[in-house]
Amino acid sequence: MSATVVFMGDGLIAGGRWDEWLPGYEVTNLGISGATSDDVLSHIDLLVEQNSDAVVLGIGTNDLGWRRSDEHVVRNVETILVTIRRRLPETRILIQSVLPREREFAEVIKSVNRHLWQFAPTTHAQYLDLWPALASEDGELNPAYTDDRLHLTNEGYEAWLAELIPGLETLFEIPPSSSAIPVQHA
C-alpha cells in the first residue's frame, strides 16, 4: 500500500494535479482557491480526519493579498503546524515556503519564509524552500512560470514538482515526529 499524502492550502495547492503527478502516493487535495491561513485554521478538523501519513501545507500568499502582516501569517501557520503535530503525532509534515508573486510582496514573503524555516523544526516538520526555484532575481515570480505574477502555468508546476518530489522522498526517510518522553511521577 502506498503512503497517503494530504495537500492543504490555497489555490496554488488546489490547482495542482498532485494525484496525477505523484502516482506513487495516495493523494488527497484539500486546497481551496482563495484560502488564507485563517481558512486553513478553520478547516483543520477536515485535515485531521484524513489521518494521513503526510501533510503537505502551502498557504500564505492570499493573506498577503489581503494585506495581512508577516506576523499574522507566521502566527497562523505556526498554530497550524502545532495543531497538526499535537493531533497527528505520527504524521509527517512538509511546510512549503510561500511562493513568490508580484515584486512588491518579495520582502514580506522572505520574512514569512525565514520565520517558517526557523519554526518548522520545533514541530518536527520539514521545510521545503521553493523560492530559489520559482523567484526571479528581483524577487518576483519568474515570468516563465506565470501569466499573472501569482498563479502558476504548467511550467511553474513542473519547477515546483522538481523540488517537491525529492522533498517528499526525504520526508519519508525521516521519522515523523519525536514525541515527548513521558515523565513518570513518583
C-alpha positions in Angstrom: 0.0 0.0 0.0 1.3 3.4 -0.9 1.7 6.3 1.6 -1.2 8.7 1.9 -0.5 12.4 1.4 -2.9 15.2 2.0 -2.2 18.6 0.4 -3.8 21.6 2.2 -3.6 25.2 1.3 -4.7 27.8 -1.2 -5.5 27.9 -4.9 -1.9 27.1 -5.8 -2.4 23.8 -4.0 -5.9 23.4 -5.3 -4.7 23.9 -8.9 -2.2 21.1 -8.6 -2.9 17.7 -10.2 -0.9 16.0 -7.3 -2.6 12.6 -7.7 -1.6 12.5 -11.4 1.9 13.9 -10.8 2.7 11.8 -7.7 1.4 8.3 -8.7 3.5 6.7 -6.0 1.3 8.2 -3.3 -2.4 8.1 -2.5 -3.1 11.9 -2.7 -6.0 13.9 -1.3 -6.1 17.6 -2.3 -7.8 19.8 0.2 -6.6 23.0 -1.4 -9.2 25.8 -1.6 -9.0 28.6 -4.1 -8.6 31.9 -2.4 -7.9 30.3 1.0 -5.9 32.2 3.6 -4.2 30.9 6.7 -7.3 31.7 8.7 -9.3 29.5 6.3 -6.9 26.6 6.8 -7.1 27.0 10.6 -10.9 26.9 10.4 -10.7 23.6 8.3 -8.0 21.9 10.4 -10.5 19.3 11.6 -11.0 18.1 8.0 -7.3 17.7 7.7 -7.0 15.8 10.9 -9.9 13.5 9.9 -7.8 12.3 6.9 -5.2 10.8 9.4 -2.7 10.6 6.5 0.9 9.5 6.5 2.0 13.0 5.5 0.6 16.5 5.1 1.9 19.0 2.6 1.0 22.6 3.5 1.1 25.5 1.1 -0.5 28.7 2.4 0.1 32.4 2.9 0.0 34.2 -0.5 -3.6 35.1 -0.2 -3.1 36.5 3.3 -0.6 38.9 1.7 -3.0 39.9 -1.0 -5.4 40.9 1.8 -2.6 42.9 3.3 -2.1 40.7 6.4 1.2 41.2 8.1 4.0 38.7 8.0 3.4 38.3 11.8 -0.2 37.4 11.1 0.7 34.7 8.5 3.6 33.3 10.6 1.4 33.1 13.8 -1.3 31.3 11.9 1.0 28.8 10.2 2.8 28.1 13.4 -0.6 27.4 15.0 -1.5 25.1 12.1 1.8 23.2 12.5 1.5 22.9 16.3 -2.1 21.7 15.9 -1.2 19.1 13.3 1.7 17.8 15.3 -0.4 17.6 18.5 -3.4 15.9 16.9 -1.5 13.7 14.4 1.8 12.9 16.2 2.7 10.1 13.7 2.0 12.2 10.6 4.9 13.6 8.6 4.6 17.4 7.9 6.1 19.3 4.9 5.6 23.0 5.1 6.4 24.8 1.9 7.7 28.3 1.6 5.3 31.0 0.5 5.8 31.2 -3.3 6.9 34.4 -4.9 4.4 36.7 -6.5 4.5 40.3 -7.6 7.7 42.1 -6.7 6.0 44.4 -4.1 5.5 41.3 -1.9 9.1 40.0 -2.0 10.4 41.3 1.3 7.3 40.3 3.3 7.4 36.8 1.7 11.1 36.5 2.5 10.3 37.4 6.1 7.5 34.9 6.4 9.6 32.2 4.8 12.6 32.9 7.1 10.3 32.5 10.2 8.7 29.3 8.9 12.2 27.9 8.1 13.2 28.6 11.7 10.0 27.3 13.3 9.4 24.1 11.3 11.9 22.0 13.3 10.2 22.8 16.6 7.2 20.8 15.3 9.3 18.2 13.6 8.1 19.5 10.3 10.3 19.6 7.2 10.7 22.9 5.4 10.7 23.0 1.6 12.2 26.2 0.2 10.6 26.8 -3.2 11.9 30.4 -3.5 15.2 29.6 -5.4 13.3 27.5 -8.0 10.5 30.0 -8.6 11.7 33.5 -8.0 13.5 35.9 -10.4 16.5 37.8 -9.2 14.2 40.8 -8.3 12.1 38.6 -6.0 9.1 38.4 -8.4 7.6 35.1 -9.5 9.6 34.1 -12.5 7.7 35.2 -15.6 8.5 31.9 -17.3 6.2 30.2 -14.7 3.2 32.6 -14.7 0.8 34.6 -16.8 -0.3 36.9 -14.0 2.6 37.1 -11.5 0.5 35.0 -9.0 -0.8 31.7 -10.5 1.4 29.1 -12.0 1.5 27.8 -15.6 2.3 24.2 -16.3 5.9 25.1 -16.4 5.6 26.7 -13.0 4.1 23.5 -11.6 6.9 21.5 -13.2 9.5 23.6 -11.5 7.6 23.1 -8.2 7.5 19.4 -8.7 11.2 19.2 -9.4 11.6 20.4 -5.8 8.7 18.7 -4.2 9.4 15.1 -5.4 12.8 14.9 -3.7 11.3 16.8 -0.7 8.7 14.1 -0.3 11.3 11.4 -0.6 13.3 13.0 2.2 10.2 13.4 4.3 9.5 9.7 4.2 13.1 8.8 5.1 12.9 10.7 8.4 10.8 9.6 11.4 7.5 11.6 11.5 8.0 13.0 15.0 9.8 12.9 18.2 7.1 12.5 20.8 7.7 13.9 24.2 9.2 11.4 26.7 6.6 10.6 29.3 7.6 11.7 32.7 6.8 9.3 35.5 5.5 11.0 38.6 6.6 9.5 41.9 
